[in-house]
mmCIF file of C-alpha atoms in Angstrom:
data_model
loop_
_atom_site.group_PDB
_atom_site.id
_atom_site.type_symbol
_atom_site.label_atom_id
_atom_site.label_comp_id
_atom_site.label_asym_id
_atom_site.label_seq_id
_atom_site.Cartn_x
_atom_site.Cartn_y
_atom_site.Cartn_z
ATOM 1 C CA UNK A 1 183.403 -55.774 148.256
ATOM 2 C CA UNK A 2 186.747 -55.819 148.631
ATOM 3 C CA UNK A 3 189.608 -53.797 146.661
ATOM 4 C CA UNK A 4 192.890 -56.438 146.646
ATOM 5 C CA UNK A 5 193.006 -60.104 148.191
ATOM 6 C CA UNK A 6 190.928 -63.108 147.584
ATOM 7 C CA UNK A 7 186.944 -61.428 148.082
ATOM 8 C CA UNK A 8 188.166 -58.253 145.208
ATOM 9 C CA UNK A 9 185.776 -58.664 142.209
ATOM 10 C CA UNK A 10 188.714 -56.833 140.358
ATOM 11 C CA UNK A 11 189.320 -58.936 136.901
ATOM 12 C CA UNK A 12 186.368 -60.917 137.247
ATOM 13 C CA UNK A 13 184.981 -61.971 133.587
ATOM 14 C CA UNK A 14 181.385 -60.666 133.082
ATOM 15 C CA UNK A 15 179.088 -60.626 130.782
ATOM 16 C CA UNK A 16 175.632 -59.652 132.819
ATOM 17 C CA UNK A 17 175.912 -56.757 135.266
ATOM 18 C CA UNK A 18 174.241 -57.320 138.614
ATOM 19 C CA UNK A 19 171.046 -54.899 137.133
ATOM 20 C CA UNK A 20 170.902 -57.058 133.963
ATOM 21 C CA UNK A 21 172.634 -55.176 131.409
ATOM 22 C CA UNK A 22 174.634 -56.864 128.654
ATOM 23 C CA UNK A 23 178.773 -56.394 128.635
ATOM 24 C CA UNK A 24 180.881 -56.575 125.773
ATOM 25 C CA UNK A 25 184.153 -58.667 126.201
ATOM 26 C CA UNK A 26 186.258 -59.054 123.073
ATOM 27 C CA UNK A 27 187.014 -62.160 124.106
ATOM 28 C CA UNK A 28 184.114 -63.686 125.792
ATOM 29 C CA UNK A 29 181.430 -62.396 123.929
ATOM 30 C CA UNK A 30 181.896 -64.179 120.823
ATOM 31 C CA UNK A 31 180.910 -66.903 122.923
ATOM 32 C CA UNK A 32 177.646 -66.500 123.663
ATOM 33 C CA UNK A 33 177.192 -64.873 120.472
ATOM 34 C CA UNK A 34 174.582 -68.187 119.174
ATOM 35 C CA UNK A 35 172.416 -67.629 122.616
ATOM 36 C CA UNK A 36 169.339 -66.405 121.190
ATOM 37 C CA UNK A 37 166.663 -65.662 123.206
ATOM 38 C CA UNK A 38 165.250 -69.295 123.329
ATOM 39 C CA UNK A 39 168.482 -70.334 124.782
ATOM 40 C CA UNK A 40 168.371 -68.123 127.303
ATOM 41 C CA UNK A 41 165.076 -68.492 128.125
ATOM 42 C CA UNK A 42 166.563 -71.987 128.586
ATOM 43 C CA UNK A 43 169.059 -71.039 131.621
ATOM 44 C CA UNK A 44 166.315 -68.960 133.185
ATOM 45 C CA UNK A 45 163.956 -72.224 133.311
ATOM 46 C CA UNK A 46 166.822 -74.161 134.937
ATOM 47 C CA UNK A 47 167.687 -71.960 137.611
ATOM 48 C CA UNK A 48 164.679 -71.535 138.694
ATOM 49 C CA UNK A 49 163.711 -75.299 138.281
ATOM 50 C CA UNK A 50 166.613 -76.124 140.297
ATOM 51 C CA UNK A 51 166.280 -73.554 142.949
ATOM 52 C CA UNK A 52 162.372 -75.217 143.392
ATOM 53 C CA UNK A 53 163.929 -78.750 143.909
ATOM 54 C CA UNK A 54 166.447 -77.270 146.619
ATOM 55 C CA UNK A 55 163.923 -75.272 148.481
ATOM 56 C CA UNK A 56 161.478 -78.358 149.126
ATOM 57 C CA UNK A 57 164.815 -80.692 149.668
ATOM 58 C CA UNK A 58 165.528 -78.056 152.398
ATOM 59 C CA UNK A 59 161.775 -78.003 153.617
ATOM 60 C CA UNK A 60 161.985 -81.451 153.854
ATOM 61 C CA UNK A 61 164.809 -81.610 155.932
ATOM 62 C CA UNK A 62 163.641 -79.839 158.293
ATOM 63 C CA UNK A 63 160.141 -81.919 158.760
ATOM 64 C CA UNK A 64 162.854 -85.312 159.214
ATOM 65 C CA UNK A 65 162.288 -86.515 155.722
ATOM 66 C CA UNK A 66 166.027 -86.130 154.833
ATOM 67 C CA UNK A 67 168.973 -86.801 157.262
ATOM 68 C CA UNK A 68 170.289 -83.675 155.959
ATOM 69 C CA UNK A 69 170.328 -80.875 153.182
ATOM 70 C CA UNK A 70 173.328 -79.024 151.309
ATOM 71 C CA UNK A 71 171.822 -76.016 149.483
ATOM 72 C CA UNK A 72 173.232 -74.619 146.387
ATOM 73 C CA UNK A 73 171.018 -71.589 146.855
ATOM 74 C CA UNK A 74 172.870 -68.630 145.185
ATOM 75 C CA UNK A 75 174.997 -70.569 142.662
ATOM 76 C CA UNK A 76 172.661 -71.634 139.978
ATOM 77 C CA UNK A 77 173.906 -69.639 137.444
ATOM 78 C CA UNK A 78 177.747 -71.192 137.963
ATOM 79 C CA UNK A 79 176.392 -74.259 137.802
ATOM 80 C CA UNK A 80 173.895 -74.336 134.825
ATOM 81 C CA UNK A 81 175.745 -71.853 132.781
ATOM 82 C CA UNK A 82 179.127 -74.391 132.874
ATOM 83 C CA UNK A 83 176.775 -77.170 133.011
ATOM 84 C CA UNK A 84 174.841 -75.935 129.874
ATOM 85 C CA UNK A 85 178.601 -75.795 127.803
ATOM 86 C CA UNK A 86 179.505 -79.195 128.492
ATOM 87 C CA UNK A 87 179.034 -81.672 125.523
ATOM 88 C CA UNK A 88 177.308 -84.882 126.329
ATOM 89 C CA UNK A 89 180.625 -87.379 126.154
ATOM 90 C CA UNK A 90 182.404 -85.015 128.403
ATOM 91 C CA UNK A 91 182.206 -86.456 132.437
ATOM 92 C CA UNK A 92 181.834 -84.806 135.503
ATOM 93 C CA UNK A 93 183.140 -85.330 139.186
ATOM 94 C CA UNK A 94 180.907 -83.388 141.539
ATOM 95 C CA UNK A 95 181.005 -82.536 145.130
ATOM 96 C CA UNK A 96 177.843 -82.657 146.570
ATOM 97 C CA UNK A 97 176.442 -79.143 146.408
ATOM 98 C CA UNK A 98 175.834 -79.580 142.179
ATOM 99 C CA UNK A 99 172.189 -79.871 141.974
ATOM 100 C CA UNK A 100 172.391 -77.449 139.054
ATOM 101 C CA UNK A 101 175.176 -79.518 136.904
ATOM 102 C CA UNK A 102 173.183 -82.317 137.706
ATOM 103 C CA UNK A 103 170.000 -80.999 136.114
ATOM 104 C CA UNK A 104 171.837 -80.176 133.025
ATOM 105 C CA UNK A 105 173.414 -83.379 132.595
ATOM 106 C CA UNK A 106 169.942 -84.587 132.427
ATOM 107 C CA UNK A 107 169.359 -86.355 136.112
ATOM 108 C CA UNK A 108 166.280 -86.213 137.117
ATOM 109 C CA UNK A 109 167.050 -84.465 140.520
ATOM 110 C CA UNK A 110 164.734 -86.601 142.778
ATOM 111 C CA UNK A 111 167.482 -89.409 142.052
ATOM 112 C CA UNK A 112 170.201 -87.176 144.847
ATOM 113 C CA UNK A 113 168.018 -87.602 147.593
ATOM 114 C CA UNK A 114 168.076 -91.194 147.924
ATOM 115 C CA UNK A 115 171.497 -90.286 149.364
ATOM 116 C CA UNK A 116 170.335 -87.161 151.790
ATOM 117 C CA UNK A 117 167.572 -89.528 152.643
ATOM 118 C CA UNK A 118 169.797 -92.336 153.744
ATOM 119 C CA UNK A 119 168.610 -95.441 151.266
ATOM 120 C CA UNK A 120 171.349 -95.416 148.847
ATOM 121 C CA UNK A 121 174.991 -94.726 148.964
ATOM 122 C CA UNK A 122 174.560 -92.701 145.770
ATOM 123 C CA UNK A 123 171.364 -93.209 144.052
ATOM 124 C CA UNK A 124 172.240 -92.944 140.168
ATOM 125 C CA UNK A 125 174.705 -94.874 137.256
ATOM 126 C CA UNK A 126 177.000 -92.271 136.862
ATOM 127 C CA UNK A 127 177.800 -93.544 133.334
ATOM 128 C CA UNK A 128 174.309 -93.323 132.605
ATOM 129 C CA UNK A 129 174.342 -89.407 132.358
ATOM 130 C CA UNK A 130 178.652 -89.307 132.291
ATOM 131 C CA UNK A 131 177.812 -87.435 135.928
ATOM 132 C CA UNK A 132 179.730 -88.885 138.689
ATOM 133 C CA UNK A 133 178.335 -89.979 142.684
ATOM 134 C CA UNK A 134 178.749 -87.436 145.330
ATOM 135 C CA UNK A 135 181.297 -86.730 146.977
ATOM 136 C CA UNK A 136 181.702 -85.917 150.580
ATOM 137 C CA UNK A 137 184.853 -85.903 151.663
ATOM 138 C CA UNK A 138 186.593 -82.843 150.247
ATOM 139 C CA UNK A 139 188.427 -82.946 147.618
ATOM 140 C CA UNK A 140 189.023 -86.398 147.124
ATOM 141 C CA UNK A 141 187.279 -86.538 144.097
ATOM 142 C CA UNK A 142 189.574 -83.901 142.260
ATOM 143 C CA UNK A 143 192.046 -86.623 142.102
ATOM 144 C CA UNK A 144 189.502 -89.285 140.664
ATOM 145 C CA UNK A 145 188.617 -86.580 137.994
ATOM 146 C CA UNK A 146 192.352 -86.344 136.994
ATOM 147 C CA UNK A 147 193.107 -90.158 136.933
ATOM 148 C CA UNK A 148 189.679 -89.983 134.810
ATOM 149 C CA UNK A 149 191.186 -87.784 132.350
ATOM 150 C CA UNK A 150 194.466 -88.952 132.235
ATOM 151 C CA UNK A 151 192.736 -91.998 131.160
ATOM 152 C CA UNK A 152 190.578 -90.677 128.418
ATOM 153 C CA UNK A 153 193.932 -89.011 126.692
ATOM 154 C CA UNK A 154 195.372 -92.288 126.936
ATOM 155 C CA UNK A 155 192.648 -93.854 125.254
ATOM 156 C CA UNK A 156 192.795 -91.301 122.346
ATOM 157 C CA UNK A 157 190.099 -89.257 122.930
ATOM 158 C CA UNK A 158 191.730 -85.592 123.162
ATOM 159 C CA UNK A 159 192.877 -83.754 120.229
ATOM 160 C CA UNK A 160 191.498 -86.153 117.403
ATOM 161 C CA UNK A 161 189.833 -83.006 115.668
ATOM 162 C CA UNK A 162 185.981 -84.783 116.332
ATOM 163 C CA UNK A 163 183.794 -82.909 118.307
ATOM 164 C CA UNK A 164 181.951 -86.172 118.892
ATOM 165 C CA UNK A 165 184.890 -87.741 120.233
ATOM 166 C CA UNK A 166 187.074 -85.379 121.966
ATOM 167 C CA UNK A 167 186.454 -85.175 125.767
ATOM 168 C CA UNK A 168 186.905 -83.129 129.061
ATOM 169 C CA UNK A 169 186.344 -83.830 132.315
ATOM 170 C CA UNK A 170 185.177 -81.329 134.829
ATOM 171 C CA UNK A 171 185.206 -81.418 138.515
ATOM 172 C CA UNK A 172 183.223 -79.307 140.755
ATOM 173 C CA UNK A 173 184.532 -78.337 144.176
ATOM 174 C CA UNK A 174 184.671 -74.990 146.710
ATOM 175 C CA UNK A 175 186.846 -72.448 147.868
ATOM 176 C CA UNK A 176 187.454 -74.632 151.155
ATOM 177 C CA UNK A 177 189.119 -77.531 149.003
ATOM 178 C CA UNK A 178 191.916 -75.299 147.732
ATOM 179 C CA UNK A 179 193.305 -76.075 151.231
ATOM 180 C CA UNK A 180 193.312 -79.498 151.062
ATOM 181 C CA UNK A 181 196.411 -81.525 150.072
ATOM 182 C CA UNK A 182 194.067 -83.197 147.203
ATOM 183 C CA UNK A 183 193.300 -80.461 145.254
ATOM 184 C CA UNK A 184 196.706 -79.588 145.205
ATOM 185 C CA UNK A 185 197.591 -83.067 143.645
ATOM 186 C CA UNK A 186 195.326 -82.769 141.293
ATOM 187 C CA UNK A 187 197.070 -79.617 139.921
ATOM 188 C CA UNK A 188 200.102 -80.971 140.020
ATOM 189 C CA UNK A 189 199.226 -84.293 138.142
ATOM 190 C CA UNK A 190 197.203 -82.324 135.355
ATOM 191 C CA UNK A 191 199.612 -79.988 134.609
ATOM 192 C CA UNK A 192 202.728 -81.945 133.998
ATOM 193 C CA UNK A 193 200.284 -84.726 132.381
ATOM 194 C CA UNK A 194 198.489 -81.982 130.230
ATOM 195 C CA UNK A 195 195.138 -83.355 131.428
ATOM 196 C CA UNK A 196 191.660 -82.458 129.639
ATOM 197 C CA UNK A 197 190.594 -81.541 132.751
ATOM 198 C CA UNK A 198 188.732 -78.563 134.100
ATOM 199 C CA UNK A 199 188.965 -77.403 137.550
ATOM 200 C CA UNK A 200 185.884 -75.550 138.252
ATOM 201 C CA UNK A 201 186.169 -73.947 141.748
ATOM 202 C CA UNK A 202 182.995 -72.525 142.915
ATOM 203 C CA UNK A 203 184.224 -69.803 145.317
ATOM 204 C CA UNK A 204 180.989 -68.938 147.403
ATOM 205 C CA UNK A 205 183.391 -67.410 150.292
ATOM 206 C CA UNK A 206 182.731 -69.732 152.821
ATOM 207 C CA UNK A 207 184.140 -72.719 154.033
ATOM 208 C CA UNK A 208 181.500 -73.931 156.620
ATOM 209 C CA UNK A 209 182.328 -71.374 158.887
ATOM 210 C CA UNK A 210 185.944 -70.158 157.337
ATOM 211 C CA UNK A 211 186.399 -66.826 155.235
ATOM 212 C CA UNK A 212 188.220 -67.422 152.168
ATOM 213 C CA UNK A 213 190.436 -65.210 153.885
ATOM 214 C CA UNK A 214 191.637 -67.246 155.921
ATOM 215 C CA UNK A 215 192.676 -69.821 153.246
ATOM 216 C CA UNK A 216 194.618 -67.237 150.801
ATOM 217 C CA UNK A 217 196.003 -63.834 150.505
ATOM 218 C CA UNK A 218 195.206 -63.498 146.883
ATOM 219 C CA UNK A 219 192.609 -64.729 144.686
ATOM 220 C CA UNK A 220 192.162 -68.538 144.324
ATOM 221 C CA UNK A 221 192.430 -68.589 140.622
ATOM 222 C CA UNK A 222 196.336 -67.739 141.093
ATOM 223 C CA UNK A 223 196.664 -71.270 142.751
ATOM 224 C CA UNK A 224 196.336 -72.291 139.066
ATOM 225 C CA UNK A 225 198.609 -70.306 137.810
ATOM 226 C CA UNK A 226 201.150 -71.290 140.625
ATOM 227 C CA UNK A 227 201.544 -74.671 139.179
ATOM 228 C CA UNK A 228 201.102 -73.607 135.040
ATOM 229 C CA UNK A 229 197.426 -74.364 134.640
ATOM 230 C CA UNK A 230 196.068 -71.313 132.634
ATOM 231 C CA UNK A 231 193.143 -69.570 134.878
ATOM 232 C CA UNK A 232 190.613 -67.060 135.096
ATOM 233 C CA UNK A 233 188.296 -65.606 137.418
ATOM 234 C CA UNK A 234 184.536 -64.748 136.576
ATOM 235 C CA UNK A 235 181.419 -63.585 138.081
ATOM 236 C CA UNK A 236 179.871 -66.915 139.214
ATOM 237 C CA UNK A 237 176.478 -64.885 139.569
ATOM 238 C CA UNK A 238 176.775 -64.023 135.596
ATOM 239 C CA UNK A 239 174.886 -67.197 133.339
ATOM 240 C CA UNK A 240 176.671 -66.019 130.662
ATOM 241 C CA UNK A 241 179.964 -65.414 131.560
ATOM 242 C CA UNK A 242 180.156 -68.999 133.760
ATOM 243 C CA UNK A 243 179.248 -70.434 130.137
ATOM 244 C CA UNK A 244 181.630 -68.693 128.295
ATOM 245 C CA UNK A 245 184.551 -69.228 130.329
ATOM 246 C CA UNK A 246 183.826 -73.150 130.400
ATOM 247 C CA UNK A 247 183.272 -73.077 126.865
ATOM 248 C CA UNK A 248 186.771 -71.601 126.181
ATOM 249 C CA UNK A 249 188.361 -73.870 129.222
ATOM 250 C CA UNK A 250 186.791 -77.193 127.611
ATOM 251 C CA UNK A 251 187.905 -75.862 124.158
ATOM 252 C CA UNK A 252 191.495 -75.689 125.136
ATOM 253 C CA UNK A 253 190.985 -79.443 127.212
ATOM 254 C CA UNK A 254 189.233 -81.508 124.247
ATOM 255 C CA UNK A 255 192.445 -80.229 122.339
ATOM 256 C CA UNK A 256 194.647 -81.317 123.835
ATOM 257 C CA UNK A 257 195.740 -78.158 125.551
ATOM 258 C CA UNK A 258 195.279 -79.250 129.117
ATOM 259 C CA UNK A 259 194.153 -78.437 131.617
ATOM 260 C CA UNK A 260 192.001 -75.001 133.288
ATOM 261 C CA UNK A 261 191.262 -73.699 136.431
ATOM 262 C CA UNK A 262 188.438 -71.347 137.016
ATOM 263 C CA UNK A 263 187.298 -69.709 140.056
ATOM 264 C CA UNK A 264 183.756 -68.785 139.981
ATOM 265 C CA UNK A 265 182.944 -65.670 142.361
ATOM 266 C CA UNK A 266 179.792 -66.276 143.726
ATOM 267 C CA UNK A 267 177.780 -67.027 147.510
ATOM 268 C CA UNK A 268 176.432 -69.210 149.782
ATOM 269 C CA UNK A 269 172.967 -67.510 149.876
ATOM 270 C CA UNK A 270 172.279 -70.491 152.278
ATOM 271 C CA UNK A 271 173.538 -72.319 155.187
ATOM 272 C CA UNK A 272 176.574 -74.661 154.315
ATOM 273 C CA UNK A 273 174.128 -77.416 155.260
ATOM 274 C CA UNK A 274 171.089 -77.876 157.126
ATOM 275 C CA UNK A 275 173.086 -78.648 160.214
ATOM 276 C CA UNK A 276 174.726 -75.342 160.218
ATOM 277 C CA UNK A 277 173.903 -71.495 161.157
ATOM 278 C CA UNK A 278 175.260 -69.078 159.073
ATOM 279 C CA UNK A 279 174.043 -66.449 161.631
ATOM 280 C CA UNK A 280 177.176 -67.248 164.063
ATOM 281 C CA UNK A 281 179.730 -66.147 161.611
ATOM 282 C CA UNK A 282 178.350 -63.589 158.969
ATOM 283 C CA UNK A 283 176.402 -60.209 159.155
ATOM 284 C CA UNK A 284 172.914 -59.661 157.717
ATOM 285 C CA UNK A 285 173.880 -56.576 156.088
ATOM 286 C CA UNK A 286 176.511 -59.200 154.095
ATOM 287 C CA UNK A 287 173.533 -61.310 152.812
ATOM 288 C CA UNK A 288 171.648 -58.471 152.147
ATOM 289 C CA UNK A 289 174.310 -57.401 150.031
ATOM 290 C CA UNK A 290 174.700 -60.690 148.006
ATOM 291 C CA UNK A 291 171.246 -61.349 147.669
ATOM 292 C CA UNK A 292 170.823 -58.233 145.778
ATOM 293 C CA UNK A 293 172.865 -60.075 143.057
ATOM 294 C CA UNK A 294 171.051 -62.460 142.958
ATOM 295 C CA UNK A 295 171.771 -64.534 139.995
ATOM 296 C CA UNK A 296 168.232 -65.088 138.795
ATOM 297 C CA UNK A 297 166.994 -62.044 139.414
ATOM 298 C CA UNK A 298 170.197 -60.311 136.794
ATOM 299 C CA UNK A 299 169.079 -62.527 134.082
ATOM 300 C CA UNK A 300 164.833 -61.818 134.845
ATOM 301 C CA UNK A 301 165.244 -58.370 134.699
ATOM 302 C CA UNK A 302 167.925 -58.794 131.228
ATOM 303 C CA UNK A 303 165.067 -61.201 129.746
ATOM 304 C CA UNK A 304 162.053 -58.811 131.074
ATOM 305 C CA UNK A 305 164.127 -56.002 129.721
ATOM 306 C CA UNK A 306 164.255 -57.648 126.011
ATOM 307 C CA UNK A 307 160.667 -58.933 125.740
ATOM 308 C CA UNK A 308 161.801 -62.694 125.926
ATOM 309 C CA UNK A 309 160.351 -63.331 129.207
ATOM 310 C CA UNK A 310 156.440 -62.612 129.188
ATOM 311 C CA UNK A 311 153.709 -63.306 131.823
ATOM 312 C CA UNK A 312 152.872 -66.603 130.121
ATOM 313 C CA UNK A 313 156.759 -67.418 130.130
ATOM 314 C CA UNK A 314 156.345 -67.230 133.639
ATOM 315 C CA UNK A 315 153.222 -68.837 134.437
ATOM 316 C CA UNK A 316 154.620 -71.820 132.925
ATOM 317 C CA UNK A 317 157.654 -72.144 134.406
ATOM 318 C CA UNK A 318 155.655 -71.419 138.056
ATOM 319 C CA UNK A 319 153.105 -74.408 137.188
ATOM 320 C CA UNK A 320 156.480 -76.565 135.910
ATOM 321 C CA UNK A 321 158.351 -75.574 139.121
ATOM 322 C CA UNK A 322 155.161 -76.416 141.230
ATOM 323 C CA UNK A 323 154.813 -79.732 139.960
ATOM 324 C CA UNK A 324 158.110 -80.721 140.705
ATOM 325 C CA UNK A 325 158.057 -79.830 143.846
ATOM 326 C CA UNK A 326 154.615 -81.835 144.662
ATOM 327 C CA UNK A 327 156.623 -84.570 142.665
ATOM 328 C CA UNK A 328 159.800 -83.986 144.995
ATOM 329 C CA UNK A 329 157.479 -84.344 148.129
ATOM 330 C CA UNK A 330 155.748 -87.775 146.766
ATOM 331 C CA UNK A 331 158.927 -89.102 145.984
ATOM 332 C CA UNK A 332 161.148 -88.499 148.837
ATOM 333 C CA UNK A 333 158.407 -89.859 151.364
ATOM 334 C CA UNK A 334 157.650 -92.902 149.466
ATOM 335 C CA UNK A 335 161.494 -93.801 149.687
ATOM 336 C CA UNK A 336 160.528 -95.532 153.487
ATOM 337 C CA UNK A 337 163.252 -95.948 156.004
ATOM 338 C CA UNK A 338 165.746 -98.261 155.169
ATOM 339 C CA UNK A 339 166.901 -101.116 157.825
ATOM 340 C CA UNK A 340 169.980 -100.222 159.831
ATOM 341 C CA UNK A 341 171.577 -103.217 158.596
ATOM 342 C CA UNK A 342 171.613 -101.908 154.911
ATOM 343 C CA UNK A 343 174.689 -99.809 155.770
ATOM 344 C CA UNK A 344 176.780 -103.402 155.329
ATOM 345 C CA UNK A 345 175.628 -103.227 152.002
ATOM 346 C CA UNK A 346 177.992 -102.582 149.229
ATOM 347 C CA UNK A 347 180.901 -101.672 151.110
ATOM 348 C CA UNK A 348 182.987 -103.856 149.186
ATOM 349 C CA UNK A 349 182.434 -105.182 145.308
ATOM 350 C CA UNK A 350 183.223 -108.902 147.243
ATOM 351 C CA UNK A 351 182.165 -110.613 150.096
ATOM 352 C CA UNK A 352 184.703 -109.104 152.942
ATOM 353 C CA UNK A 353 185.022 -111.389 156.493
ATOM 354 C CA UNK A 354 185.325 -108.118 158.429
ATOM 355 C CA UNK A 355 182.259 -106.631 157.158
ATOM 356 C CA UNK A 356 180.654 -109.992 157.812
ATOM 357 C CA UNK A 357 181.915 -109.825 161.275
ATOM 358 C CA UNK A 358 180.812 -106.883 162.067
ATOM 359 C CA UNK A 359 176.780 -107.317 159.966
ATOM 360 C CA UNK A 360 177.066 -110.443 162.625
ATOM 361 C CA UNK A 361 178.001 -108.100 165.951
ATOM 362 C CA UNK A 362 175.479 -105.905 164.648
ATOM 363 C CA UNK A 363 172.356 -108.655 164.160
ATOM 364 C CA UNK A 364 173.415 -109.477 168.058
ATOM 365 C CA UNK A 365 173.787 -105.956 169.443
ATOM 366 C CA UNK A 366 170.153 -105.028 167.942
ATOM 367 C CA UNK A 367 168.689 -108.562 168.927
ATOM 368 C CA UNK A 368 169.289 -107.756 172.527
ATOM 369 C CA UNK A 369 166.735 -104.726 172.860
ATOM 370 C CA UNK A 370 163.064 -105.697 173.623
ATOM 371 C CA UNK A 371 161.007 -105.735 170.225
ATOM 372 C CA UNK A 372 164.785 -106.728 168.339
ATOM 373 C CA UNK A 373 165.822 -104.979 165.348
ATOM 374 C CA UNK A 374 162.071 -103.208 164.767
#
């Protein structure tokens, strides 16, 4: 670890120490005060739920059932423990590595690979769980998420003082997307429009192939601060703390006191995709060192540790995370392969005489091979 610069874990918020022993904070604590061990138990399920579904999406890459993977293998306990604070009229605009937000927003997780498996350009309603499409181009969507919110404090839904009314809006995105001119936007728009709008940056060190230390000098979460968006840096490995920092930051948004911008500490245990090799650019004894904080295994050995998490506890959750994954596998491979001509398909809301133009080109192009389009 480092001492100074953007990898120090020097003021991160934590709650959970990397051997599963409880912190005090005096002013995060109080916030996972009404956690009792039921709840927690809760968080433990998910992560390792969600952690099932991306090892078979991964295994399943690799035998050509999906066109591609994107683990989020070593984050689950950013994701579900802001995930898990979020109130079910707040909305979310994800990247595309939130399996673990998606979970908690209550998406059943087989609907994301219609999209990985090429049938579907997104594969859910987002207003059916208030959890946007994917997003692959980075960044972009930080901008959507701040129109988003500027538009829910227009329509009166900030600051009315009912906690069934008042909304935030979250949007998920890594350390790589600091560097990009949307991102950037997207503070500047929420801050002078006092958006209820929470910037969750999921800092897992790597973009692709590029150190965070390439993109900054100091830590990410001072981005925020550069353009008067209160932020804070915690340990994005720490359940509790990722809660209890999105609790306070969705507090302050449903409000009315704008907008936050965390930074979540974490890593990539995985590749950046299934079309990358991690191996080219970072050291063994570097994963070595991150996977003995795991997230998981801090809150097991907490949960062991209190009496919560018993054999049976665990035999469940096993049989739970088996059958999901036997679902996972029947699912994915009775998708089929879709016809090359869907990809004209919902490009536009109207009929567009390019588009047409080019479905036509297409029909000819594939027509002239023996057997046609088969």
């Amino acid at each position: 670890m480092h001492d100074s610069g953007p990898l120090t874990d020097d003021g991160l918020v934590q709650l959970l120490t990397p051997g599963g022993e409880r912190l005090e904070h005096p002013e995060y604590s109080p916030r996972v005060a009404h956690l009792d061990s039921a709840a927690l138990l809760g968080m433990w399920r998910d992560m390792v739920l969600v952690r099932r579904f991306d090892t078979e999406a991964t295994s399943l890459q690799r035998q050509g059932e999906l066109g591609l993977w994107v683990q989020s293998l070593g984050q689950e306990a950013a994701q579900i423990g802001s995930g898990r604070a979020l109130a079910p009229q707040d909305f979310v605009f994800p990247s595309y590595r939130e399996h673990g937000v998606a979970h908690t927003r209550g998406l059943d997780l087989t609907e994301l690979l219609r999209l990985f498996r090429g049938v579907d350009h997104g594969g859910w309603d987002p207003a059916a769980h208030n959890f946007h499409l994917y997003t692959l181009v980075i960044g972009s969507h930080t901008l959507h998420a701040t129109g988003y919110a500027m538009g829910v404090q227009r329509d009166g839904a900030v600051g009315t003082g009912d906690p069934e009314r008042d909304t935030a809006v979250v949007t998920y995105f890594g350390d790589g997307a600091t560097s990009q001119g949307d991102v950037n936007e997207a503070l500047v728009f929420s801050a002078v429009n006092n958006a209820p709008l929470v910037l969750f940056c999921q800092n897992n060190q790597w973009a692709i192939s590029e150190s965070t230390v390439r993109q900054t000098r100091v830590p990410l979460a001072d981005r925020g601060l550069g353009f008067g968006v209160p932020s804070v840096r915690v340990d994005g490995n720490d359940v509790l703390a990722c809660y209890a920092v999105t609790a306070e930051a969705l507090e302050r948004a449903r409000s009315g006191g704008g907008p936050t911008f965390i930074e979540a500490f974490t890593y990539r245990m995985g590749a950046h995709t299934t079309s990358d090799d991690p191996t080219r650019y970072r050291s063994a004894a570097e994963e070595d060192y991150w996977r003995q904080r795991d997230p998981i295994d801090r809150l097991t050995t907490y949960l062991t540790g209190t009496g919560a998490l018993t054999d049976a506890v665990r035999a469940e959750v096993e049989a739970e995370a088996d059958a999901l994954g036997e679902r996972v596998r029947e699912f994915t491979r009775s998708l089929g392969r879709p016809s090359t001509a869907t990809m004209f398909e919902h490009v536009y809301a109207t009929p567009h005489a390019i588009v047409d133009a080019e479905r036509q080109w297409f029909e000819r192009y594939e027509s002239s091979f023996i057997g046609g389009a088969e």
